[in-house]
Structures are given as C-alpha cells and as structure tokens.
mmCIF file of C-alpha atoms in Angstrom:
data_model
loop_
_atom_site.group_PDB
_atom_site.id
_atom_site.type_symbol
_atom_site.label_atom_id
_atom_site.label_comp_id
_atom_site.label_asym_id
_atom_site.label_seq_id
_atom_site.Cartn_x
_atom_site.Cartn_y
_atom_site.Cartn_z
ATOM 1 C CA MET A 4 33.365 21.825 -34.373
ATOM 2 C CA LYS A 5 31.531 24.665 -36.034
ATOM 3 C CA GLU A 6 29.117 22.063 -37.451
ATOM 4 C CA ILE A 7 28.478 20.586 -33.955
ATOM 5 C CA LYS A 8 27.733 24.005 -32.451
ATOM 6 C CA GLU A 9 25.401 24.624 -35.427
ATOM 7 C CA ASN A 10 23.524 21.392 -34.709
ATOM 8 C CA GLN A 11 23.371 22.209 -30.911
ATOM 9 C CA LYS A 12 21.791 25.508 -31.806
ATOM 10 C CA GLN A 13 19.195 23.792 -33.979
ATOM 11 C CA ALA A 14 18.376 21.102 -31.257
ATOM 12 C CA LYS A 15 17.836 23.851 -28.567
ATOM 13 C CA LYS A 16 14.274 23.896 -27.377
ATOM 14 C CA PRO A 17 12.345 27.015 -27.614
ATOM 15 C CA TYR A 18 11.827 28.866 -24.346
ATOM 16 C CA ALA A 19 8.664 27.814 -22.589
ATOM 17 C CA ARG A 20 7.422 29.934 -19.740
ATOM 18 C CA PRO A 21 7.245 27.954 -16.502
ATOM 19 C CA VAL A 22 3.690 27.033 -15.544
ATOM 20 C CA LEU A 23 2.620 26.354 -11.918
ATOM 21 C CA LYS A 24 0.455 23.243 -11.966
ATOM 22 C CA GLN A 25 -1.204 22.081 -8.720
ATOM 23 C CA ILE A 26 -1.604 18.344 -8.041
ATOM 24 C CA ALA A 27 -4.346 17.619 -5.537
ATOM 25 C CA LEU A 28 -3.567 15.702 -2.444
ATOM 26 C CA ARG A 29 -6.079 13.797 -0.471
ATOM 27 C CA PRO A 30 -4.796 13.477 3.057
ATOM 28 C CA GLU A 31 -7.689 11.293 4.229
ATOM 29 C CA GLU A 32 -6.519 8.783 1.613
ATOM 30 C CA ALA A 33 -2.750 9.215 2.048
ATOM 31 C CA VAL A 34 -2.639 8.608 5.798
ATOM 32 C CA LEU A 35 -4.568 5.361 6.166
ATOM 33 C CA GLY A 36 -6.599 6.961 8.983
ATOM 34 C CA ASN A 37 -9.800 4.835 8.589
ATOM 35 C CA CYS A 38 -10.711 1.266 8.214
ATOM 36 C CA LYS A 39 -10.358 0.022 4.598
ATOM 37 C CA THR A 40 -13.101 -2.479 4.718
ATOM 38 C CA ALA A 41 -15.936 -3.070 7.281
ATOM 39 C CA GLY A 42 -15.635 -5.506 10.210
ATOM 40 C CA ILE A 43 -12.928 -8.118 9.972
ATOM 41 C CA SER A 44 -11.088 -9.174 13.112
ATOM 42 C CA GLY A 45 -10.804 -6.216 15.385
ATOM 43 C CA PRO A 46 -12.165 -5.686 18.936
ATOM 44 C CA VAL A 47 -15.459 -7.199 19.834
ATOM 45 C CA SER A 48 -15.334 -9.396 16.846
ATOM 46 C CA THR A 49 -16.774 -6.698 14.468
ATOM 47 C CA GLY A 50 -13.782 -4.780 13.342
ATOM 48 C CA ASN A 51 -13.478 -1.234 14.597
ATOM 49 C CA CYS A 52 -17.157 -0.472 14.109
ATOM 50 C CA ALA A 53 -20.211 -0.833 16.228
ATOM 51 C CA PRO A 54 -21.654 -4.282 16.250
ATOM 52 C CA GLY A 55 -24.299 -4.901 13.607
ATOM 53 C CA GLY A 56 -24.012 -1.380 12.363
ATOM 54 C CA PRO A 57 -22.435 0.250 9.363
ATOM 55 C CA CYS A 58 -18.803 0.909 9.595
ATOM 56 C CA SER A 59 -18.338 4.444 10.800
ATOM 57 C CA THR A 60 -14.749 4.855 9.824
ATOM 58 C CA GLN A 61 -14.499 3.147 6.440
ATOM 59 C CA GLY A 62 -12.010 4.934 4.246
ATOM 60 C CA SER A 63 -9.862 4.314 1.148
ATOM 61 C CA MET B 25 2.227 -23.872 10.639
ATOM 62 C CA MET B 26 -0.601 -26.023 9.532
ATOM 63 C CA ILE B 27 -1.832 -24.117 6.520
ATOM 64 C CA GLU B 28 -3.294 -25.791 3.426
ATOM 65 C CA LEU B 29 -2.762 -23.387 0.590
ATOM 66 C CA ALA B 30 -5.460 -24.869 -1.543
ATOM 67 C CA GLU B 31 -8.014 -24.145 1.159
ATOM 68 C CA VAL B 32 -6.614 -20.737 1.758
ATOM 69 C CA GLU B 33 -7.048 -19.838 -1.878
ATOM 70 C CA ALA B 34 -10.602 -21.217 -2.018
ATOM 71 C CA ASP B 35 -11.943 -19.267 0.869
ATOM 72 C CA THR B 36 -10.701 -15.960 2.204
ATOM 73 C CA SER B 37 -13.664 -15.184 4.253
ATOM 74 C CA ARG B 38 -12.806 -17.462 7.241
ATOM 75 C CA PRO B 39 -9.932 -16.769 9.499
ATOM 76 C CA ARG B 40 -6.955 -19.118 9.213
ATOM 77 C CA THR B 41 -5.576 -19.978 12.526
ATOM 78 C CA SER B 42 -2.021 -20.939 13.265
ATOM 79 C CA ASP B 43 -1.206 -24.087 15.276
ATOM 80 C CA ALA B 44 2.300 -22.867 15.929
ATOM 81 C CA ARG B 45 2.925 -19.748 17.902
ATOM 82 C CA GLY B 46 3.486 -17.456 14.932
ATOM 83 C CA LEU B 47 2.931 -16.895 11.302
ATOM 84 C CA GLN B 48 4.823 -15.221 8.498
ATOM 85 C CA LEU B 49 3.690 -13.020 5.570
ATOM 86 C CA SER B 50 5.482 -12.245 2.396
ATOM 87 C CA ILE B 51 4.327 -8.894 0.885
ATOM 88 C CA ALA B 52 6.337 -7.390 -1.946
ATOM 89 C CA GLY B 53 9.223 -9.746 -1.210
ATOM 90 C CA ILE B 54 9.403 -8.363 2.437
ATOM 91 C CA LYS B 55 8.955 -11.069 4.916
ATOM 92 C CA LEU B 56 7.022 -10.161 8.079
ATOM 93 C CA ALA B 57 6.796 -12.453 11.111
ATOM 94 C CA LEU B 58 4.209 -12.274 13.850
ATOM 95 C CA LYS B 59 4.819 -14.287 16.985
ATOM 96 C CA SER B 60 3.247 -14.768 20.395
ATOM 97 C CA THR B 61 4.372 -16.568 23.507
ATOM 98 C CA ASP B 62 0.923 -16.311 25.118
ATOM 99 C CA PRO B 63 -0.822 -19.599 24.686
ATOM 100 C CA THR B 64 -4.248 -17.938 25.317
ATOM 101 C CA MET B 65 -3.812 -15.800 22.197
ATOM 102 C CA LYS B 66 -5.199 -17.487 19.098
ATOM 103 C CA LEU B 67 -3.328 -16.059 16.101
ATOM 104 C CA GLY B 68 -5.061 -16.085 12.678
ATOM 105 C CA VAL B 69 -5.035 -14.296 9.361
ATOM 106 C CA THR B 70 -8.083 -12.677 7.959
ATOM 107 C CA GLY B 71 -9.193 -11.633 4.483
ATOM 108 C CA ALA B 72 -6.794 -11.375 1.518
ATOM 109 C CA SER B 73 -3.753 -11.558 3.867
ATOM 110 C CA LYS B 74 -4.161 -15.361 3.840
ATOM 111 C CA LEU B 75 -2.893 -15.322 0.327
ATOM 112 C CA PHE B 76 0.355 -13.789 1.481
ATOM 113 C CA LEU B 77 1.087 -16.455 4.101
ATOM 114 C CA THR B 78 4.521 -17.977 3.678
ATOM 115 C CA GLU B 79 6.419 -20.912 5.258
ATOM 116 C CA GLU B 80 9.656 -19.005 5.020
ATOM 117 C CA THR B 81 11.091 -18.420 8.573
ATOM 118 C CA ALA B 82 13.960 -15.984 7.653
ATOM 119 C CA CYS B 83 12.152 -12.584 8.078
ATOM 120 C CA ASP B 84 12.977 -8.972 7.487
ATOM 121 C CA ALA B 85 10.967 -7.861 10.412
ATOM 122 C CA THR B 86 9.245 -9.318 13.475
ATOM 123 C CA LEU B 87 6.505 -8.259 15.788
ATOM 124 C CA SER B 88 5.563 -10.185 19.037
ATOM 125 C CA ALA B 89 1.984 -9.976 20.125
ATOM 126 C CA ALA B 90 0.617 -10.037 23.666
ATOM 127 C CA TRP B 91 -2.340 -9.053 25.774
ATOM 128 C CA GLY B 92 -2.161 -5.902 27.769
ATOM 129 C CA LEU B 93 -4.157 -3.500 29.941
ATOM 130 C CA LEU B 94 -3.572 -0.321 27.938
ATOM 131 C CA ASP B 95 -3.834 2.944 29.522
ATOM 132 C CA GLU B 96 -3.000 6.594 28.766
ATOM 133 C CA GLU B 97 0.637 5.915 29.525
ATOM 134 C CA ALA B 98 3.423 8.169 28.233
ATOM 135 C CA LEU B 99 4.247 7.078 24.769
ATOM 136 C CA GLY B 100 6.798 9.624 23.931
ATOM 137 C CA GLN B 101 6.855 12.724 21.729
ATOM 138 C CA PRO B 102 3.763 13.008 19.416
ATOM 139 C CA LEU B 103 4.878 12.729 15.814
ATOM 140 C CA PHE B 104 1.835 12.410 13.690
ATOM 141 C CA ASP B 105 -1.935 12.233 14.044
ATOM 142 C CA SER B 106 -3.870 10.529 11.286
ATOM 143 C CA GLY B 107 -6.928 12.300 12.423
ATOM 144 C CA ALA B 108 -8.698 8.937 12.797
ATOM 145 C CA LEU B 109 -7.639 5.433 13.963
ATOM 146 C CA TRP B 110 -3.876 5.963 14.748
ATOM 147 C CA LYS B 111 -1.337 8.310 16.074
ATOM 148 C CA LEU B 112 2.498 7.921 16.070
ATOM 149 C CA TYR B 113 4.841 8.800 18.917
ATOM 150 C CA ARG B 114 8.634 8.826 19.189
ATOM 151 C CA GLY B 115 10.174 7.318 22.226
ATOM 152 C CA GLU B 116 13.352 8.315 24.128
ATOM 153 C CA ASP B 117 15.033 5.136 22.757
ATOM 154 C CA ASP B 118 14.503 6.383 19.138
ATOM 155 C CA GLY B 119 11.815 3.777 18.795
ATOM 156 C CA PHE B 120 8.247 4.463 17.651
ATOM 157 C CA THR B 121 4.795 3.668 19.061
ATOM 158 C CA LEU B 122 1.647 3.436 17.006
ATOM 159 C CA ARG B 123 -1.511 3.991 19.038
ATOM 160 C CA PHE B 124 -4.831 2.795 17.738
ATOM 161 C CA ALA B 125 -8.201 3.915 19.108
ATOM 162 C CA THR B 126 -11.591 4.090 17.721
ATOM 163 C CA PRO B 127 -14.626 6.332 18.782
ATOM 164 C CA TYR B 128 -16.653 3.208 19.303
ATOM 165 C CA LEU B 129 -14.495 2.032 22.156
ATOM 166 C CA GLY B 130 -13.710 5.407 23.552
ATOM 167 C CA GLU B 131 -10.477 7.219 24.345
ATOM 168 C CA ARG B 132 -8.589 4.083 25.520
ATOM 169 C CA PRO B 133 -6.461 2.499 22.780
ATOM 170 C CA TYR B 134 -7.404 -0.893 21.646
ATOM 171 C CA LYS B 135 -3.940 -1.617 20.411
ATOM 172 C CA LEU B 136 -0.307 -0.267 20.838
ATOM 173 C CA ALA B 137 2.485 -1.283 18.443
ATOM 174 C CA ARG B 138 6.075 -0.520 19.661
ATOM 175 C CA PHE B 139 8.877 -0.654 17.004
ATOM 176 C CA ASN B 140 12.639 -0.051 17.167
ATOM 177 C CA HIS B 141 14.213 2.690 15.214
ATOM 178 C CA ASP B 142 14.005 1.006 11.758
ATOM 179 C CA PHE B 143 10.645 -0.968 12.209
ATOM 180 C CA THR B 144 12.476 -4.334 12.050
ATOM 181 C CA GLN B 145 11.539 -5.442 15.636
ATOM 182 C CA GLY B 146 8.738 -4.662 17.908
ATOM 183 C CA GLU B 147 5.804 -5.749 19.952
ATOM 184 C CA VAL B 148 2.042 -5.286 19.627
ATOM 185 C CA LEU B 149 -0.200 -5.109 22.666
ATOM 186 C CA LEU B 150 -3.910 -5.642 22.556
ATOM 187 C CA HIS B 151 -6.198 -4.237 25.246
ATOM 188 C CA HIS B 152 -7.532 -7.624 26.616
ATOM 189 C CA PRO B 153 -11.055 -6.495 27.810
ATOM 190 C CA PHE B 154 -11.893 -5.253 24.240
ATOM 191 C CA PHE B 155 -11.461 -8.798 22.773
ATOM 192 C CA ALA B 156 -13.593 -11.896 23.146
ATOM 193 C CA GLN B 157 -12.016 -14.777 25.011
ATOM 194 C CA ASP B 158 -11.999 -17.255 22.140
ATOM 195 C CA GLN B 159 -11.512 -14.782 19.262
ATOM 196 C CA VAL B 160 -9.099 -15.669 16.532
ATOM 197 C CA LEU B 161 -6.920 -12.509 16.172
ATOM 198 C CA PHE B 162 -4.899 -11.010 13.471
ATOM 199 C CA PRO B 163 -2.952 -8.333 15.558
ATOM 200 C CA LEU B 164 -1.628 -6.889 12.441
ATOM 201 C CA GLU B 165 -5.164 -5.969 11.345
ATOM 202 C CA TYR B 166 -5.349 -2.993 8.865
ATOM 203 C CA PRO B 167 -4.080 -0.432 9.148
ATOM 204 C CA LEU B 168 -1.193 -1.715 11.335
ATOM 205 C CA ASP B 169 0.025 -4.166 8.603
ATOM 206 C CA GLU B 170 0.192 -1.519 5.910
ATOM 207 C CA LEU B 171 1.627 1.156 8.122
ATOM 208 C CA TRP B 172 4.354 -1.271 9.175
ATOM 209 C CA LEU B 173 5.145 -2.105 5.507
ATOM 210 C CA LEU B 174 5.081 1.571 4.510
ATOM 211 C CA ASN B 175 7.752 2.370 7.109
ATOM 212 C CA LEU B 176 9.823 -0.533 5.988
ATOM 213 C CA LEU B 177 9.536 0.549 2.322
ATOM 214 C CA ALA B 178 10.492 4.112 3.138
ATOM 215 C CA ARG B 179 13.819 2.867 4.435
ATOM 216 C CA GLY B 180 15.286 2.238 1.097
ATOM 217 C CA ARG B 181 13.064 -0.587 -0.055
ATOM 218 C CA GLY B 182 10.412 0.919 -2.342
ATOM 219 C CA ALA B 183 7.059 2.695 -2.353
ATOM 220 C CA GLU B 184 3.378 1.783 -2.356
ATOM 221 C CA LEU B 185 0.921 3.461 -4.685
ATOM 222 C CA HIS B 186 -2.844 4.066 -4.699
ATOM 223 C CA CYS B 187 -3.417 2.219 -7.939
ATOM 224 C CA SER B 188 -4.500 -0.974 -9.725
ATOM 225 C CA GLY B 189 -2.185 -3.123 -11.551
ATOM 226 C CA ILE B 190 -2.172 -5.981 -13.910
ATOM 227 C CA ARG B 191 0.264 -8.514 -15.455
ATOM 228 C CA ASP B 192 -0.798 -8.878 -19.092
ATOM 229 C CA GLU B 193 -0.537 -11.973 -21.219
ATOM 230 C CA ARG B 194 2.841 -11.053 -22.281
ATOM 231 C CA GLY B 195 4.074 -10.802 -18.693
ATOM 232 C CA ARG B 196 4.279 -7.049 -18.704
ATOM 233 C CA GLY B 197 3.301 -5.164 -15.572
ATOM 234 C CA ILE B 198 0.925 -2.200 -16.148
ATOM 235 C CA LEU B 199 0.056 0.285 -13.435
ATOM 236 C CA PHE B 200 -3.098 2.395 -13.279
ATOM 237 C CA VAL B 201 -2.577 5.186 -10.778
ATOM 238 C CA GLY B 202 -5.343 7.379 -9.292
ATOM 239 C CA GLN B 203 -7.162 8.592 -6.191
ATOM 240 C CA SER B 204 -10.513 7.371 -5.254
ATOM 241 C CA GLY B 205 -12.973 7.687 -8.099
ATOM 242 C CA ALA B 206 -10.342 7.752 -10.886
ATOM 243 C CA GLY B 207 -11.341 4.475 -12.347
ATOM 244 C CA LYS B 208 -8.994 1.894 -10.702
ATOM 245 C CA THR B 209 -11.780 -0.556 -10.003
ATOM 246 C CA THR B 210 -13.384 0.018 -13.357
ATOM 247 C CA MET B 211 -10.102 -0.516 -15.192
ATOM 248 C CA SER B 212 -9.388 -3.749 -13.102
ATOM 249 C CA ARG B 213 -12.789 -5.136 -14.141
ATOM 250 C CA LEU B 214 -12.152 -4.387 -17.830
ATOM 251 C CA TRP B 215 -8.960 -6.341 -17.715
ATOM 252 C CA GLU B 216 -10.281 -9.202 -15.382
ATOM 253 C CA ALA B 217 -12.280 -10.425 -18.389
ATOM 254 C CA GLU B 218 -9.192 -10.685 -20.546
ATOM 255 C CA PRO B 219 -7.678 -14.121 -20.996
ATOM 256 C CA GLY B 220 -4.161 -14.527 -19.630
ATOM 257 C CA VAL B 221 -4.246 -11.457 -17.614
ATOM 258 C CA GLU B 222 -3.795 -11.512 -13.763
ATOM 259 C CA ILE B 223 -4.928 -8.527 -11.709
ATOM 260 C CA LEU B 224 -2.340 -7.962 -8.954
ATOM 261 C CA SER B 225 -4.542 -5.581 -7.107
ATOM 262 C CA ASP B 226 -7.440 -3.184 -7.639
ATOM 263 C CA ASP B 227 -6.190 -0.681 -5.081
ATOM 264 C CA ARG B 228 -2.653 -0.942 -3.780
ATOM 265 C CA ILE B 229 0.643 -1.993 -5.553
ATOM 266 C CA VAL B 230 4.165 -1.900 -4.162
ATOM 267 C CA LEU B 231 6.973 -0.927 -6.430
ATOM 268 C CA ARG B 232 10.523 -1.872 -5.930
ATOM 269 C CA SER B 233 13.794 -1.335 -7.702
ATOM 270 C CA VAL B 234 15.414 -4.466 -9.098
ATOM 271 C CA GLU B 235 18.691 -4.965 -10.997
ATOM 272 C CA ASP B 236 19.697 -3.082 -14.105
ATOM 273 C CA GLY B 237 17.508 -0.135 -13.543
ATOM 274 C CA GLN B 238 14.337 -2.178 -13.731
ATOM 275 C CA TYR B 239 11.319 -1.923 -11.491
ATOM 276 C CA CYS B 240 9.022 -4.696 -10.231
ATOM 277 C CA MET B 241 5.503 -4.256 -9.148
ATOM 278 C CA TYR B 242 3.837 -6.379 -6.462
ATOM 279 C CA GLY B 243 0.183 -7.225 -5.505
ATOM 280 C CA THR B 244 -0.753 -6.500 -1.881
ATOM 281 C CA PRO B 245 -3.499 -7.655 0.498
ATOM 282 C CA TRP B 246 -5.161 -4.267 0.642
ATOM 283 C CA HIS B 247 -7.652 -4.586 -2.118
ATOM 284 C CA GLY B 248 -10.468 -2.167 -3.059
ATOM 285 C CA GLU B 249 -14.048 -2.485 -3.942
ATOM 286 C CA ALA B 250 -13.547 -5.250 -6.472
ATOM 287 C CA GLU B 251 -11.652 -7.241 -3.912
ATOM 288 C CA LEU B 252 -8.858 -8.287 -6.294
ATOM 289 C CA SER B 253 -5.679 -9.235 -4.679
ATOM 290 C CA SER B 254 -2.705 -11.298 -5.645
ATOM 291 C CA PRO B 255 0.742 -12.206 -4.073
ATOM 292 C CA GLU B 256 2.188 -12.214 -7.592
ATOM 293 C CA LYS B 257 4.622 -9.790 -9.199
ATOM 294 C CA ALA B 258 5.484 -8.422 -12.565
ATOM 295 C CA PRO B 259 8.168 -6.237 -14.246
ATOM 296 C CA LEU B 260 6.883 -2.760 -14.480
ATOM 297 C CA ALA B 261 6.490 -1.724 -18.194
ATOM 298 C CA ALA B 262 4.266 1.381 -18.166
ATOM 299 C CA ILE B 263 2.347 3.769 -15.699
ATOM 300 C CA PHE B 264 -0.955 5.338 -16.612
ATOM 301 C CA PHE B 265 -2.613 8.018 -14.554
ATOM 302 C CA LEU B 266 -6.323 7.388 -14.772
ATOM 303 C CA ARG B 267 -9.130 9.820 -15.330
ATOM 304 C CA HIS B 268 -12.572 9.246 -16.756
ATOM 305 C CA GLY B 269 -12.987 10.919 -20.106
ATOM 306 C CA GLU B 270 -15.469 11.223 -22.956
ATOM 307 C CA ARG B 271 -13.083 9.292 -25.316
ATOM 308 C CA ASN B 272 -10.046 7.172 -24.884
ATOM 309 C CA HIS B 273 -6.987 9.217 -25.162
ATOM 310 C CA LEU B 274 -3.281 9.122 -24.056
ATOM 311 C CA ARG B 275 -1.254 12.052 -23.022
ATOM 312 C CA ASP B 276 2.531 12.208 -22.388
ATOM 313 C CA LEU B 277 3.441 13.608 -19.042
ATOM 314 C CA ASN B 278 6.745 15.335 -18.266
ATOM 315 C CA ARG B 279 8.782 13.898 -15.424
ATOM 316 C CA ALA B 280 7.999 16.707 -13.069
ATOM 317 C CA GLU B 281 4.277 16.192 -13.388
ATOM 318 C CA ALA B 282 4.671 12.392 -13.312
ATOM 319 C CA CYS B 283 6.659 12.671 -10.127
ATOM 320 C CA ALA B 284 4.049 14.963 -8.514
ATOM 321 C CA ARG B 285 1.268 12.787 -9.421
ATOM 322 C CA LEU B 286 3.018 9.595 -8.199
ATOM 323 C CA PHE B 287 3.711 11.374 -4.845
ATOM 324 C CA SER B 288 0.017 12.450 -4.572
ATOM 325 C CA CYS B 289 -1.070 8.870 -4.902
ATOM 326 C CA SER B 290 1.463 7.402 -2.599
ATOM 327 C CA PHE B 291 1.421 6.947 1.269
ATOM 328 C CA PRO B 292 4.278 9.126 2.438
ATOM 329 C CA THR B 293 5.835 8.902 5.793
ATOM 330 C CA TYR B 294 5.174 12.610 6.425
ATOM 331 C CA TYR B 295 6.816 12.411 9.881
ATOM 332 C CA ASP B 296 10.150 11.050 8.561
ATOM 333 C CA ALA B 297 12.411 13.424 6.523
ATOM 334 C CA ALA B 298 14.734 10.666 5.445
ATOM 335 C CA GLY B 299 11.828 8.579 4.275
ATOM 336 C CA LEU B 300 10.375 11.425 2.357
ATOM 337 C CA ASP B 301 13.706 12.048 0.709
ATOM 338 C CA PHE B 302 14.003 8.461 -0.322
ATOM 339 C CA THR B 303 10.423 8.283 -1.704
ATOM 340 C CA LEU B 304 10.942 11.452 -3.894
ATOM 341 C CA GLN B 305 14.238 10.188 -5.213
ATOM 342 C CA PHE B 306 12.707 6.819 -5.934
ATOM 343 C CA PHE B 307 9.904 8.520 -7.982
ATOM 344 C CA GLU B 308 12.475 10.644 -9.818
ATOM 345 C CA GLN B 309 14.450 7.679 -10.853
ATOM 346 C CA LEU B 310 11.284 5.675 -11.707
ATOM 347 C CA THR B 311 9.949 8.330 -14.006
ATOM 348 C CA SER B 312 13.234 8.332 -15.896
ATOM 349 C CA ALA B 313 13.157 4.564 -16.333
ATOM 350 C CA VAL B 314 9.410 3.925 -17.106
ATOM 351 C CA PRO B 315 7.030 5.675 -19.515
ATOM 352 C CA CYS B 316 4.264 7.742 -17.753
ATOM 353 C CA ARG B 317 1.148 8.843 -19.431
ATOM 354 C CA GLU B 318 -2.289 10.051 -18.543
ATOM 355 C CA LEU B 319 -5.119 7.896 -19.810
ATOM 356 C CA SER B 320 -8.524 9.372 -20.236
ATOM 357 C CA PHE B 321 -10.876 6.548 -20.808
ATOM 358 C CA VAL B 322 -14.462 5.445 -21.143
ATOM 359 C CA PRO B 323 -15.398 2.214 -19.289
ATOM 360 C CA GLU B 324 -15.511 0.051 -22.351
ATOM 361 C CA ARG B 325 -13.190 -2.612 -23.874
ATOM 362 C CA GLU B 326 -11.833 -0.150 -26.354
ATOM 363 C CA ALA B 327 -9.742 1.232 -23.535
ATOM 364 C CA VAL B 328 -8.090 -2.188 -23.126
ATOM 365 C CA GLU B 329 -7.556 -2.304 -26.951
ATOM 366 C CA LEU B 330 -5.855 1.055 -26.887
ATOM 367 C CA LEU B 331 -3.417 -0.039 -24.138
ATOM 368 C CA ARG B 332 -2.635 -3.301 -26.022
ATOM 369 C CA ARG B 333 -1.328 -1.134 -28.932
ATOM 370 C CA PHE B 334 0.904 0.750 -26.575
#
C-alpha cells in the first residue's frame, strides 16, 4: 500500500497555471447565411443572385 | 425514379429530373425524401447532390414541395436570424419555419420550409411568381438541404464540420479541420494526386458515432472551391487542425482545446439548447476516442509524407 501511494506521488503532474486560450469563431461561416456557390437552381433560374451578374451573397 | 447512375456520375452540371413525384437523398446515412403532389412542379437535383440520390424509399425525414403565394404572414416567434438568406421561427405547434429571402428579390420570401418539432416531417413552399414556368427545381437548394440535415444531426445523430476529409489507401479516414483559408482545399489537392486515396469532401464532412466507440466520417454534397464531393464514408482515424506554416509540424492538442476548435468549425444549432448540449457532448466523447493534433504545413507533398508516417 505504501509503495502504491509512493508511485501515485511520483505520477502526480506538476501544477500548471490555467491559461485562457481564445478560439476564434466566424459566425458568417457557421450559420450558412449565404450562398455556397454561385447560381444553381434558385429563383429566376440563376440562383439567388442577379441574372448575369456576380453572386452577391456567396459565402463559405 | 428514372435515374441512370453512370450518367449522374459523369455529369453533375445538368439537373437530373425525376419522372416520379419525388426523390430521395442519402447523406451521411440519413435518408431524406422530397415529394410533390403538384404535377406542374418539375423536381430535379442539381450539382453534387446528384451523387447522393438513392432508390431507398424508407426515409428518416420527408418534405413535401408545393407552389405558394408567400406573403408576410405570421410565422411564429423569431428564433434566429442568419443575417443573410434565412431566418428561423418557432410556431405555436412547436414546429419550426425557415424563411428564405434575398435582397435581389426584395423583402418577400422566395421560399418557406415548415417542419415539425424534430424536423422529420414538413413542407416547403416556393413563391410561384419568382420561378420560371418550365424550370426544373430542387426545392432543397442550399442552404435548406444543409440546414435540414444539421437540425437532424443535432438531435442525437452526429455533427457536421467545416473540414476536408480523405479515405487513404489503407481505408483510414483522416479529417483536416479549419475555417476558410486554413488550407482545406490545398490539403485536398495534395491528397488527390495520391493513388488509392478518395477525397470525401474538400469542405464539409459529417461525423457519426458507430458501434464500439468508433466514429465514421461521411462525404457531403456541400463541396468547396476544389468541387470534391463523395457519398462514401470511412472509419475516422485521426483529426488534424490545419494551419499554414513555414515547415511541416505536428503539435498535440489537449482535449479542451480540441473540443473548442471542433466547436468553432462546426455549424451549431445556436437556437436549440438541447442540440447544443448534444453537440458539445459529442465533441467531448470524440476527442477522447480519436487523436487530435494541429498540423502546420507547407503546400508540398512532404506534408502528405509526414501524415503517412503518423
């Protein structure tokens, strides 16, 4: 028993001060708010963008 | 449904129409049915979604499509505004309504999708004047298809990540997670040239728990810039969080950081507390079962070699 306690002592990790780490969120990517690819089958046959023009709402 | 798969695989640029009054998609093992009783509505599937068509008729969730004259009717309590194409409302019957509008067409919605409480049944209404008479339609057009699947996943089925993923020549599934610009497309193209390797997606992968604490990763129709998409799956062996670097280098991540980074690259149902709980638990269990590392890499084949030794 004493030996086990000794081993547990040795295995104990040294104290590490907690560190606050920020992970960036990108809401514009996470909420699927925009078209993913330009003009497929949406209204007026050109997706959700103006006919013939660049997609105004393309996103990730 | 008269679909010739060989033709579907050969050409994803043309819409595939359905002679029957419905079609079924299988994405990440979840079967979605789209039906219409309106003979004037020509249903079809566009883009990479054609690869996910299935003949199976037993479905997990079903949407009926119909024409409508959509107005600013009462949709229920506003739950979430994406800031762009869609908003979500909660109805008195505990159901949900997704409202789609685009600045190009004005304030009036071009599409409404009403769902029951668990997103397994519903109807999608298209504002008839906005659509050409003979137009072949895919009423699930993005982002409705992905939003529908995300809400089904959040109800105990799994999670979708912003990532690319491959099945290597040994059948192992390897995930490359990262927001836009992290290198998902670059990594996909590096692996694309490798014999025996299948790219499941260059932008979106669904993860689901399978038996014995294992996880499976599935390709989706929502590809990225490289337009790589596959309906195939693979057992998940490792997760790498991508970043461009000056040299190829792997760094171990603790579980807390891995969980946070998975969450930041997922598509959470922010409006659904139970769904968020499930998603966070899912990531917690995932990070205890699958090794997670950060990969700094240069866009050269050496990065592939480094991962092969892993």
